[in-house]
Coordinates of C-alpha atoms in Angstrom, one line a residue:
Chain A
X10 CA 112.9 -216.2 -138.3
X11 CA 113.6 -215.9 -142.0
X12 CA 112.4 -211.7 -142.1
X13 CA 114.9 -211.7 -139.0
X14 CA 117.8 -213.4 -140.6
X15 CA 117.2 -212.7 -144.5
X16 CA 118.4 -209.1 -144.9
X17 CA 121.8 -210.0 -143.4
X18 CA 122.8 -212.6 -145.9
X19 CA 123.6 -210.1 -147.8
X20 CA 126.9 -208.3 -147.4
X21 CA 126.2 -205.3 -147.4
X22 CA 124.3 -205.7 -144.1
X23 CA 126.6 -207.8 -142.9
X24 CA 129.0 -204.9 -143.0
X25 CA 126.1 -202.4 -142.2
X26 CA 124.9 -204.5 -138.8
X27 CA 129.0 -204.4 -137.6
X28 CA 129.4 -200.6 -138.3
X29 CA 126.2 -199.8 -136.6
X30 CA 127.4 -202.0 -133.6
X31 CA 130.7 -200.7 -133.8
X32 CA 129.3 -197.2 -134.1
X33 CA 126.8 -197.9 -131.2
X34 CA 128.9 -198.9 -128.7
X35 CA 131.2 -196.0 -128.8
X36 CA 128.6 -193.2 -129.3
X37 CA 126.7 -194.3 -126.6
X38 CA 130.0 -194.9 -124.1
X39 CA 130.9 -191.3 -125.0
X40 CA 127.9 -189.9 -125.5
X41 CA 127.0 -190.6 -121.5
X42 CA 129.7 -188.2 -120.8
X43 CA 129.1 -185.6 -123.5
X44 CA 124.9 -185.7 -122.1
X45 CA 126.6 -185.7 -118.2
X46 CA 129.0 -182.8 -119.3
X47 CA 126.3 -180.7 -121.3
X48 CA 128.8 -181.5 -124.1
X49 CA 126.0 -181.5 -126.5
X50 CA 126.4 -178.6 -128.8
X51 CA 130.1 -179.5 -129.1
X52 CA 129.4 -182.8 -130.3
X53 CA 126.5 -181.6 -133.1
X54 CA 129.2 -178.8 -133.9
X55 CA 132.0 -181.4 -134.6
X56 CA 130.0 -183.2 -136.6
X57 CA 128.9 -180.5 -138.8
X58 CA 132.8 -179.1 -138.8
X59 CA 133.8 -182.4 -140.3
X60 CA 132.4 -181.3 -143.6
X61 CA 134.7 -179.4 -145.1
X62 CA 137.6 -182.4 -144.6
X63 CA 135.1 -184.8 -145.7
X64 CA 134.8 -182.7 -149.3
X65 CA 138.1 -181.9 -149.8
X66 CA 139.1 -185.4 -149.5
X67 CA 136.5 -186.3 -152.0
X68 CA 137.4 -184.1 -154.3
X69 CA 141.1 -185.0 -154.4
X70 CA 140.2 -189.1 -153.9
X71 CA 141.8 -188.8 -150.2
X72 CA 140.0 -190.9 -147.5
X73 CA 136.7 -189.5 -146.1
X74 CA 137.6 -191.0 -142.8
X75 CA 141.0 -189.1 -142.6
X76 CA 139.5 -186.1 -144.3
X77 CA 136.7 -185.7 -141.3
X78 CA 139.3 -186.2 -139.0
X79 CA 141.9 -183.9 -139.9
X80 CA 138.9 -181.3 -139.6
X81 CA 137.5 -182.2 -136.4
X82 CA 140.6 -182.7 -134.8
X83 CA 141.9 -179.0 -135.7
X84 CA 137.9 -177.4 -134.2
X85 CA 138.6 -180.0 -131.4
X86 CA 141.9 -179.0 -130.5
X87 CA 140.7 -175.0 -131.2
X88 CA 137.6 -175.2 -128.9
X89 CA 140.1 -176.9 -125.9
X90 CA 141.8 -173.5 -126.4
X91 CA 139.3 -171.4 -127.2
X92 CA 137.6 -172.3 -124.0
X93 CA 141.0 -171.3 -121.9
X94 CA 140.6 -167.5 -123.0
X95 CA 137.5 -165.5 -121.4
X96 CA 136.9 -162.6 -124.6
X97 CA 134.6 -165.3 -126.7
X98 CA 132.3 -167.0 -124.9
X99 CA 132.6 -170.8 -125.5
X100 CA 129.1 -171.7 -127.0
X101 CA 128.9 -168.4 -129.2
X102 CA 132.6 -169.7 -130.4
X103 CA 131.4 -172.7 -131.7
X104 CA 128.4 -171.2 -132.7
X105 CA 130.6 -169.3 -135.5
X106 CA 133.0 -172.0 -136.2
X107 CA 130.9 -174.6 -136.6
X108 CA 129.0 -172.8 -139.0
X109 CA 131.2 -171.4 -140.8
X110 CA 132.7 -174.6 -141.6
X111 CA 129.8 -176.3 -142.7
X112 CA 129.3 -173.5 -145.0
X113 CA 132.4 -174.1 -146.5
X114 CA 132.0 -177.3 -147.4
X115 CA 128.7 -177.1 -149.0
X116 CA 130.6 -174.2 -151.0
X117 CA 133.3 -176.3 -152.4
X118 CA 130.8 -178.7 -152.8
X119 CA 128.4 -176.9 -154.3
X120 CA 131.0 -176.1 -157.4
X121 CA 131.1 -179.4 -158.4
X122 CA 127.7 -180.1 -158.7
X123 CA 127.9 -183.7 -157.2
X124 CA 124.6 -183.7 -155.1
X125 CA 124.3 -187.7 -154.8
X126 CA 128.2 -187.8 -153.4
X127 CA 126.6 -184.5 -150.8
X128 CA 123.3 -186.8 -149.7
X129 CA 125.7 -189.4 -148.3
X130 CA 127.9 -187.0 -146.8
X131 CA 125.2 -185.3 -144.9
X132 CA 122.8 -188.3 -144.1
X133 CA 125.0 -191.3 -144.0
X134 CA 125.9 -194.2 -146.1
X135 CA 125.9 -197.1 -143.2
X136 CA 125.2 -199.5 -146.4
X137 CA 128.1 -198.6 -148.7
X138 CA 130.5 -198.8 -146.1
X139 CA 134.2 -200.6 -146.7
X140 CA 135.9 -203.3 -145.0
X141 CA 138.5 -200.8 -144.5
X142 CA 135.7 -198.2 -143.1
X143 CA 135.2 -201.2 -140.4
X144 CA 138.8 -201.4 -139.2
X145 CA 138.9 -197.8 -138.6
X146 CA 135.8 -197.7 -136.7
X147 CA 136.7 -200.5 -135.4
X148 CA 139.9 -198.9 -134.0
X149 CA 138.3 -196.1 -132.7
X150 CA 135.7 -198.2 -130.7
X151 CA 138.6 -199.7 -128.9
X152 CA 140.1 -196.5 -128.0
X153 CA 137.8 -195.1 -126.6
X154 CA 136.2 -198.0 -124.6
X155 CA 140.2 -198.5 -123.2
X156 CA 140.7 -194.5 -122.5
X157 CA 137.3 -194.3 -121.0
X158 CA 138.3 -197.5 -118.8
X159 CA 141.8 -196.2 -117.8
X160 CA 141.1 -193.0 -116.7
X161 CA 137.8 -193.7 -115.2
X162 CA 138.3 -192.1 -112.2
X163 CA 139.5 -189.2 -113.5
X164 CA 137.2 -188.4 -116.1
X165 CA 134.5 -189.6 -113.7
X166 CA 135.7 -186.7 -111.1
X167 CA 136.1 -183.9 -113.1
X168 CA 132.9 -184.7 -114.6
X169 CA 130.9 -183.9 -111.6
X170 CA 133.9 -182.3 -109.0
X171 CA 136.5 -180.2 -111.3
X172 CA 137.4 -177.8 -108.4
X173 CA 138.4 -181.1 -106.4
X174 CA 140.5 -182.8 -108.9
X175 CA 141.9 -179.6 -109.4
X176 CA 143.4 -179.5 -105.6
X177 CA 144.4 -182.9 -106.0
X178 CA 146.3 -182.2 -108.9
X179 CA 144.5 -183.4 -112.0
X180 CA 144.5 -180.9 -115.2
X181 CA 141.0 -180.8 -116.0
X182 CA 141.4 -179.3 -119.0
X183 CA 143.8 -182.2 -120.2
X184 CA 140.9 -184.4 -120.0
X185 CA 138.5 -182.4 -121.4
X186 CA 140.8 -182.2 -124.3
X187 CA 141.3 -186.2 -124.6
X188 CA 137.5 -186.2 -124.2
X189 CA 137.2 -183.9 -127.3
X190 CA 139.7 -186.1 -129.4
X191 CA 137.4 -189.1 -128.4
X192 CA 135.1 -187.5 -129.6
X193 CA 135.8 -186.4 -132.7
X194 CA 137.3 -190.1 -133.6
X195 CA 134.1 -191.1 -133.2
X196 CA 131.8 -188.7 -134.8
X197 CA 133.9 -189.4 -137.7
X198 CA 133.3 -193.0 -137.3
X199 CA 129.7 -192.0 -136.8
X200 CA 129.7 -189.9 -140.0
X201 CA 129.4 -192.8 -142.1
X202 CA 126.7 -194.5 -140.4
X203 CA 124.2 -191.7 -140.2
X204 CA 125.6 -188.8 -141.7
X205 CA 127.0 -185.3 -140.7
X206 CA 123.0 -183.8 -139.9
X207 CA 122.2 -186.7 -137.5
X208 CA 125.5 -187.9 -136.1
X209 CA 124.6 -185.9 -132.7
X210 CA 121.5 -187.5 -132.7
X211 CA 123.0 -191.3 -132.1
X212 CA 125.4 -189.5 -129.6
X213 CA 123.0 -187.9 -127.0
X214 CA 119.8 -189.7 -127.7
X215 CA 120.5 -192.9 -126.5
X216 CA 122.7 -191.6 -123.3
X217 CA 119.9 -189.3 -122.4
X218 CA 117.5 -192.4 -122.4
X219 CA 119.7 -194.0 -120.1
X220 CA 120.0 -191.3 -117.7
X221 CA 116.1 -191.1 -117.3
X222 CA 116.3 -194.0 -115.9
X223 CA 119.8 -195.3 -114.0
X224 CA 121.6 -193.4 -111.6
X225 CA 125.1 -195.2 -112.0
X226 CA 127.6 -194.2 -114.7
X227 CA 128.2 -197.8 -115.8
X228 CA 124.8 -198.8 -115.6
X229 CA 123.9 -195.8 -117.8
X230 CA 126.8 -196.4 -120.6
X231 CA 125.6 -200.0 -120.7
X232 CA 121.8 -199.0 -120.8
X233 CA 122.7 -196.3 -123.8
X234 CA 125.0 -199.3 -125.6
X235 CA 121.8 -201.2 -125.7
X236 CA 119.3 -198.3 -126.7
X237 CA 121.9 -197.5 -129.6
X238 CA 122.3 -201.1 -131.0
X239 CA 118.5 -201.4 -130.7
X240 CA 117.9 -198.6 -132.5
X241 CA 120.7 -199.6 -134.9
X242 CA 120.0 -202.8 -135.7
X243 CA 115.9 -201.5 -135.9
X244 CA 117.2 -199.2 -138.2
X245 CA 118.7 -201.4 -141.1
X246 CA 115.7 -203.5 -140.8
X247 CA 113.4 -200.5 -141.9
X248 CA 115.8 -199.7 -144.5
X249 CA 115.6 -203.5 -146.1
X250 CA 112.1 -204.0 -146.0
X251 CA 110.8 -200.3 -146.0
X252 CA 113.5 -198.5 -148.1
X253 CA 113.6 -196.0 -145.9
X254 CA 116.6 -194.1 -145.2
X255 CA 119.0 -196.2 -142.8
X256 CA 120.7 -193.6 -140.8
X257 CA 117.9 -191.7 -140.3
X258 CA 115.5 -194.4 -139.7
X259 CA 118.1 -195.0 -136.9
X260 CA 118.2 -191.6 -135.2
X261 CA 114.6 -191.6 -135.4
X262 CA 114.2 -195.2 -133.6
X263 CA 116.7 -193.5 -130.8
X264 CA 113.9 -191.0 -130.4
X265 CA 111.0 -193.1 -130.3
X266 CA 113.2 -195.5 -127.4
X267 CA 113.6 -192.0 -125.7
X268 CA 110.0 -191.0 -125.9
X269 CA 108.6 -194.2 -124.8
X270 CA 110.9 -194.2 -121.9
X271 CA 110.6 -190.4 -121.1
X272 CA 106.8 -191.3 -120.8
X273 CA 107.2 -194.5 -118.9
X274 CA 109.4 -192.9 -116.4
X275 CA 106.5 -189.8 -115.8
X276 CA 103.8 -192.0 -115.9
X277 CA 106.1 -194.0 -113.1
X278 CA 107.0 -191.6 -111.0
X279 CA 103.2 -189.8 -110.6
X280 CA 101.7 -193.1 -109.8
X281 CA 104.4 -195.7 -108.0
X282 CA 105.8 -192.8 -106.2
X283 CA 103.1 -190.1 -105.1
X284 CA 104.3 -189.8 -101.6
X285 CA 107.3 -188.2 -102.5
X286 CA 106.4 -184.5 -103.0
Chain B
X9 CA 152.2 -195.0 -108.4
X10 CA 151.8 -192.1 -111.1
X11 CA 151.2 -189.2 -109.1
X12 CA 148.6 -186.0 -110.5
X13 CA 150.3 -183.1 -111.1
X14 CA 154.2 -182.2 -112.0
X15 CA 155.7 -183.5 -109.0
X16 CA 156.1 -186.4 -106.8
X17 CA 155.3 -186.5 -103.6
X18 CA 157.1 -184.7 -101.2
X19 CA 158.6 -185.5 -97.4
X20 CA 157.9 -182.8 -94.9
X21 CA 160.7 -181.1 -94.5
X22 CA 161.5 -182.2 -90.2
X23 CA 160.4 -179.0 -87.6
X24 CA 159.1 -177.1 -89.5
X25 CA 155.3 -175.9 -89.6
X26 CA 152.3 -177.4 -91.5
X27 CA 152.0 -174.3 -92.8
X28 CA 153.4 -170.7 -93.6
X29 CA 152.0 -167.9 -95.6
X30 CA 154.2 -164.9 -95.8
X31 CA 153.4 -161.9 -97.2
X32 CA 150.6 -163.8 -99.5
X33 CA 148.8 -161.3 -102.0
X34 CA 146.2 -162.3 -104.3
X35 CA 144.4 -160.7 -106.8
X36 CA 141.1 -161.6 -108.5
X37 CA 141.4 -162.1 -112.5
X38 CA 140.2 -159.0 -113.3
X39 CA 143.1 -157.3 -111.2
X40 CA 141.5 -156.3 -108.2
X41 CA 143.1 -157.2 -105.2
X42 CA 141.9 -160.0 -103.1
X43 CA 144.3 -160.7 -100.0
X44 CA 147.1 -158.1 -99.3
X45 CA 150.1 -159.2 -98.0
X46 CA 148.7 -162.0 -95.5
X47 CA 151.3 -163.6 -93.0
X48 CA 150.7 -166.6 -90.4
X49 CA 152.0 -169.9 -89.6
X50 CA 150.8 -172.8 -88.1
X51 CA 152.6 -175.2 -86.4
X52 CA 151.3 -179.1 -86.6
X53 CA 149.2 -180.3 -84.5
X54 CA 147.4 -176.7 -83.8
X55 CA 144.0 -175.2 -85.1
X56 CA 143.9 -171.5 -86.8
X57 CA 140.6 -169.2 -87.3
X58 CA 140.1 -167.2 -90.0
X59 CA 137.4 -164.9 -89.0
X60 CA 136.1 -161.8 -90.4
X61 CA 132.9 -160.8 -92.6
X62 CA 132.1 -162.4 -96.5
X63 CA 134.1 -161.0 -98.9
X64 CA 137.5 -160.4 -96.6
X65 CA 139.2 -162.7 -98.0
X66 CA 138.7 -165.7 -96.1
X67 CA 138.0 -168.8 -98.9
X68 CA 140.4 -166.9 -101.0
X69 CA 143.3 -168.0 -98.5
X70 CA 142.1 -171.0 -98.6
X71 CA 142.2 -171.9 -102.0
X72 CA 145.6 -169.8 -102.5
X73 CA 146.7 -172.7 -100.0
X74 CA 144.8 -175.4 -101.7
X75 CA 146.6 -174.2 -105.2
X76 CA 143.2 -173.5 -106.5
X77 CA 144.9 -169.5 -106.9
X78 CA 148.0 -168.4 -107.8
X79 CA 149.2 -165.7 -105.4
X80 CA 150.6 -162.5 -107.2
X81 CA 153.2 -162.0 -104.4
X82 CA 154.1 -163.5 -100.9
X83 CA 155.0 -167.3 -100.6
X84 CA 153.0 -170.4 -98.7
X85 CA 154.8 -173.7 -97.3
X86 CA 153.0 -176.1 -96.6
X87 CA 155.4 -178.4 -94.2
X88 CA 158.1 -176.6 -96.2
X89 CA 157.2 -177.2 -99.6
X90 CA 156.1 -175.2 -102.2
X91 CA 151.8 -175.7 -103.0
X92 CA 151.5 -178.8 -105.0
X93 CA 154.5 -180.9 -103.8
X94 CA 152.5 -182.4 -100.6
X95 CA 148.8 -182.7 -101.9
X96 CA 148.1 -185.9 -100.2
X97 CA 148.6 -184.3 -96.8
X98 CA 146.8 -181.6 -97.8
X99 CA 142.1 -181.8 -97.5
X100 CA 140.2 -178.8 -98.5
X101 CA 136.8 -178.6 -98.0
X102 CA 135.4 -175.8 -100.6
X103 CA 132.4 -173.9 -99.1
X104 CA 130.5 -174.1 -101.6
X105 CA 131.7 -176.7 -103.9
X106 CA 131.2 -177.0 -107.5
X107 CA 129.8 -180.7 -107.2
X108 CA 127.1 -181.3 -109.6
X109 CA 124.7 -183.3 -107.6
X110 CA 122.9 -184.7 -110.7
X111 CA 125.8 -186.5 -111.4
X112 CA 125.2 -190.1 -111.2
X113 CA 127.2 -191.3 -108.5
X114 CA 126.9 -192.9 -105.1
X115 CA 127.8 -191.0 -101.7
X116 CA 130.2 -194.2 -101.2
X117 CA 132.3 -193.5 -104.6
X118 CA 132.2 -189.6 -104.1
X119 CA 133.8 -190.6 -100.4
X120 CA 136.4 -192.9 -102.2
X121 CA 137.8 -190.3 -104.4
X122 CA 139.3 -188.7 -101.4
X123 CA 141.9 -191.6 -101.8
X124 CA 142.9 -191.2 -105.2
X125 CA 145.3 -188.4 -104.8
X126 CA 147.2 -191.2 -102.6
X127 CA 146.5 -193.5 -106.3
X128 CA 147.5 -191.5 -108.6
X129 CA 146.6 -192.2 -112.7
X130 CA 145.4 -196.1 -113.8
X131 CA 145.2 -197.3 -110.1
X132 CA 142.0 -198.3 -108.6
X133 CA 140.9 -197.6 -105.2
X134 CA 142.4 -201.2 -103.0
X135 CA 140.3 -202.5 -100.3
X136 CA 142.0 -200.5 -97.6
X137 CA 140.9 -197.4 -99.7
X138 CA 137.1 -198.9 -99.2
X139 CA 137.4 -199.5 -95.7
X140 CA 138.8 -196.3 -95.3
X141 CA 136.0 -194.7 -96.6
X142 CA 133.3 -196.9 -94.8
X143 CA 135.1 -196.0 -91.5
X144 CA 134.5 -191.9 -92.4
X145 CA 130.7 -192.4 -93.2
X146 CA 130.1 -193.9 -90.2
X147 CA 131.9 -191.8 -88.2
X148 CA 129.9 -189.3 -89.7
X149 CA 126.7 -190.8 -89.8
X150 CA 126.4 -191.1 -93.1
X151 CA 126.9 -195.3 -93.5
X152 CA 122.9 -195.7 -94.4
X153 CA 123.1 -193.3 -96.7
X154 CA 126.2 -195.0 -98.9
X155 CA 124.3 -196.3 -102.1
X156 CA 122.2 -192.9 -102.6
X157 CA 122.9 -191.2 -105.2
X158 CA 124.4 -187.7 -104.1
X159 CA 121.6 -185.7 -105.2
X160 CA 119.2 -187.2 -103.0
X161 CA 120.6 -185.8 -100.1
X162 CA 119.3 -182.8 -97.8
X163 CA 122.2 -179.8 -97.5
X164 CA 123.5 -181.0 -94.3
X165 CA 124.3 -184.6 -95.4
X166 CA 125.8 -183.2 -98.3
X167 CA 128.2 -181.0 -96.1
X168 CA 129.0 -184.5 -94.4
X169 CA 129.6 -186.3 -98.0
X170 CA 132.3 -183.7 -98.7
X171 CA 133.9 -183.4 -95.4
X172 CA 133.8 -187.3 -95.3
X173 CA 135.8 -187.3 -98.8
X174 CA 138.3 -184.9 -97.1
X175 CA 139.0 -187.1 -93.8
X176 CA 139.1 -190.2 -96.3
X177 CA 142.2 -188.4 -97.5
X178 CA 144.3 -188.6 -94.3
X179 CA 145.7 -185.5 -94.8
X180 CA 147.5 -184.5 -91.6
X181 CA 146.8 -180.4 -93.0
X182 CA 143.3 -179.7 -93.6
X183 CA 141.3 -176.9 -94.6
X184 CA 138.1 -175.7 -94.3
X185 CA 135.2 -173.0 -95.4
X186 CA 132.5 -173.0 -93.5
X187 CA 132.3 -176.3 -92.5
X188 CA 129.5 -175.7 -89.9
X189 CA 127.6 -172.6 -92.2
X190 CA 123.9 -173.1 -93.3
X191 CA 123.9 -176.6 -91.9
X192 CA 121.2 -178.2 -89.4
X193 CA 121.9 -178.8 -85.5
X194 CA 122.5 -182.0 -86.2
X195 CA 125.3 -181.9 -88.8
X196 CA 126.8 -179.0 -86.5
X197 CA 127.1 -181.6 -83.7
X198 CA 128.6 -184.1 -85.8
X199 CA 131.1 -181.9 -87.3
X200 CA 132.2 -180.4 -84.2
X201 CA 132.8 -183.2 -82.7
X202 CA 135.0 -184.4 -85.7
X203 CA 136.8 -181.5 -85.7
X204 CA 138.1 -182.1 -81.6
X205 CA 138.6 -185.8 -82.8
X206 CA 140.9 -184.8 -85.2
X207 CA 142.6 -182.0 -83.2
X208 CA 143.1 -184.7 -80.6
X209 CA 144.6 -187.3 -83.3
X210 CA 147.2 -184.1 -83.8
X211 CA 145.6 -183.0 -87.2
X212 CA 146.6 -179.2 -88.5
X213 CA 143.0 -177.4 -89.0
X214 CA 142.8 -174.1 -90.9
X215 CA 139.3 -173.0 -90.5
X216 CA 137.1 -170.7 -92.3
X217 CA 134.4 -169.8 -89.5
X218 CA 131.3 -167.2 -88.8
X219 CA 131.0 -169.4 -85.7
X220 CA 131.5 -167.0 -83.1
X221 CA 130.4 -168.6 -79.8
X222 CA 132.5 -171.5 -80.1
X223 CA 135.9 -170.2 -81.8
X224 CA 137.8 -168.4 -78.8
X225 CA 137.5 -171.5 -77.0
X226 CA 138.4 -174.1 -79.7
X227 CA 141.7 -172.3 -81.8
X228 CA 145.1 -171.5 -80.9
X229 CA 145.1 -168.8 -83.2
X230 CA 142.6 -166.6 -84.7
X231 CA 143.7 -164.3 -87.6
X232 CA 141.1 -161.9 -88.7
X233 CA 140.4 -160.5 -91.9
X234 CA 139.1 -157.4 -93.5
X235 CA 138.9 -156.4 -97.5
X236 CA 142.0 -158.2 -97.9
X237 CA 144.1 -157.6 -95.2
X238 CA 145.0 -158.8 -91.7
X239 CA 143.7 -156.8 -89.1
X240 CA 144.8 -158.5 -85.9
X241 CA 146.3 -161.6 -85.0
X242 CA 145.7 -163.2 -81.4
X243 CA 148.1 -164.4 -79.5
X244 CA 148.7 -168.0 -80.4
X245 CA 147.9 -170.2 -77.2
X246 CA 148.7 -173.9 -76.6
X247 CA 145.9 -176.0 -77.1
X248 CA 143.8 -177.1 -74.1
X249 CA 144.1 -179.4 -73.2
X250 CA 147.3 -179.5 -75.4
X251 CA 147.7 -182.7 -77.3
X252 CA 151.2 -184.9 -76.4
X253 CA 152.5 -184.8 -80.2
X254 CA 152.1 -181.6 -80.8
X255 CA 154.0 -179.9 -77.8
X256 CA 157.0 -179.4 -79.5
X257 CA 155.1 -176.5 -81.2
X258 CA 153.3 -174.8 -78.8
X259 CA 156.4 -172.3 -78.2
X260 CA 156.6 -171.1 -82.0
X261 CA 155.7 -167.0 -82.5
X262 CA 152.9 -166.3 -84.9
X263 CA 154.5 -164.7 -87.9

């Protein structure tokens, strides 16, 4: 009980253990749509367009959080309309912003010759984080569990039926657009936990576990809440007693979870099921 | 309620028909034209035909009605109001839909969105909307089937899931492509037999169809259609046996 319990009487695992619940819970609620929408690249080119914000604001003192999200919300709100016109094709417009951006900021970060400061920025810093780092993630957590819960329906329907919500009168593309802010509130909340590299990793990985293995939307955001908090809490465990690196150490438990079940589920469906084909 | 779309839902405007195109063009995005100048009315009550081979312009209609396309001249009512001011009495059944059958959700819930244009935003579906929607799958045969997941369907009960979701709607205007294309004998019986039932319930149909044993018998009017335009409209007929509500409109010309 004591190697459970130990590592959190500390408080900076205290405050680690609530941002990587916080952080779970609303990567995996998202992330089900983002891995049902093949929203993937967006979310991995979010994070990495957060960069820039995230080293401007250092440089001047500004917040980090606010910094990311000024960034992600102007590539956010640029993909919604980038994706309306038909000359750029979506992906490749990302492609080029999202690299670009990160670019940038390793540029203006490379000038000041701060590489510890860059480490956290890029792979996370889930144990340094702030009480005030835990309100705003905090806050993001509950907006997007209550948006995701008020428009259900909607965002359920144009998920899988956009050319019917269309003739009923739903704009699609508005909620496509409130998905994208979602999204990049939380990626910047995600940011801190396991950095701008592996933030799309805690987004998809556990969703996509669920999906191998539910076939109801609620059942599979619940499924990928528990895969992420797993792998979360697993995470700052091997960082206490292993010194390994905590955000990383929790992507890579989210693809062990996802291997394991990825075999399971194969292994399950050639023997339990071999009438089938 | 909070209604989708701009505008709140609008009353029929009294006598007049369920719906009229006139002079409808409509191009495809890249400027090519994709109905010319289309006219036709439908009183309520009666069934219409489009007929004529892929590519004449038959779905487009459709979805210019469905306010899926934006015509580039012409106007359509749709019981005298402009496309989007009476979507709850409007159903369209897409030929080929864009529904992503991987999605994770039941044949029951895809069923129950056919009520939501009558919910609008932040309401959920009441029990009446889930008996509503039990009452379509069995009608259509589809009760067993109601947990499934919609990908684990053959073609055929797919075609039923959708045109379930659009008879959960109510709409008294409905349209359809295809409904009875590249579907099993079965699911051709079933369909047919819902499409009388609602005829006789004095439901408007507008009716994509390649079926061309059955449609002289089964619509008042046939319009047919080729590359875009209207090559000859049958006389519109009363129905046969004619239903009592919809009388009233048997004596109305074809546009």
């Amino acid at each position: 009980m004591h190697i459970l319990l130990d590592p959190f009487t500390f408080s900076f695992m205290q405050r680690g253990l609530l941002a990587v619940i916080l952080v779970g819970i609303a990567c995996a609620t998202l992330g089900t749509y983002v891995v049902l929408r093949q929203m993937a690249f967006i979310g991995d080119a979010l994070a990495h367009t957060a960069m820039p914000g995230l080293v401007v604001a250092y440089l001047y003192g500004w917040s980090l959080f606010f910094g990311a999200l000024v960034a992600d919300l102007v590539t956010a709100l640029g993909i919604g309309a980038l994706s309306r016109r038909r000359d750029v094709r979506e992906d490749t417009a990302i492609g080029i912003l999202f690299t670009g951006m990160f670019a940038l900021g390793i540029v203006i970060m490379s000038s000041t010759r701060s590489f510890r400061d860059l480490d956290e920025m890029l792979f996370g810093y889930v144990l340094a984080v702030t009480t005030t780092d835990l309100r705003l993630m905090a806050a993001v957590t509950v907006l997007v569990l209550v948006t995701l819960m008020l428009l259900h329906k909607e965002m359920e329907l144009t998920s899988f039926d956009p050319g019917y919500a269309q003739v009923i009168g739903i704009k699609a593309a508005i909620l496509r657009l409130v998905l994208l802010v979602l999204l990049a509130l939380t990626i910047v909340s995600c940011i801190q936990v396991v950095g701008v590299v592996l933030t799309s990793g805690l987004l998809i990985t556990p969703a996509a576990t669920a999906s191998l293995v539910t076939r109801r939307l609620r059942g599979m955001m619940a499924l990928a809440v528990l895969v992420a908090l797993a792998a979360g809490v697993g995470g700052l465990y091997a960082s206490y007693y292993f010194n390994f690196a905590a955000g990383a150490s929790i992507v890579v438990l989210c693809s062990i979870l996802f291997t394991l079940v990825y075999i399971w589920k194969t292994l399950a469906d050639r023997w339990v099921r071999p009438s089938r084909t | 309620m909070i209604p989708y779309g701009r505008h709140l839902h609008h009353d029929a405007v009294p006598g007049v028909a369920a719906l009229e195109v006139s002079d409808l063009t409509v191009a495809y995005p890249d400027g090519r034209t994709a109905l010319r100048e289309v006219t036709l009315r439908v009183p309520a009550g009666q069934r219409l035909a489009l007929v004529g081979p892929n590519g004449a312009g038959k779905s487009t209609l459709l979805k210019a009605v469905a306010g899926l396309l934006n015509p580039a001249a012409g106007r359509v009512r749709i019981y005298g109001q402009p496309v989007g001011h009476c979507r709850h009495r409007v159903a369209y059944l897409a030929q080929k839909g864009e529904v992503d059958w991987r999605f994770p959700i039941s044949v029951r819930r895809l069923v129950l969105t056919g009520r939501y244009v009558h919910l609008g935003w932040l309401r959920r579906p009441r029990p009446a909307d889930r008996r509503i929607a039990e009452d379509v799958m069995q009608r259509l045969g589809i009760a067993h089937l109601a947990d499934r997941q919609i990908g684990a369907l053959s073609g055929g009960q797919q075609q039923r899931v959708l045109l379930a979701r659009a008879l959960a709607q109510e709409a008294e205007l409905l349209l359809l492509d295809e409904p009875t294309t590249a579907v099993d004998v079965d699911t051709r019986q079933v369909l047919t037999g819902v499409l009388d039932e609602l005829q006789s319930l004095g439901r408007t149909l507008v009716v994509a169809t390649h079926d061309h044993a059955r449609r002289d018998a089964q619509y008042n009017q046939i319009v047919y259609l080729r590359e875009g335009c209207q090559v000859h409209l049958s006389p519109e007929r009363p129905s046969d046996p004619p239903p009592a509500h919809s009388l009233e409109h048997n004596h109305a010309h074809p546009a």
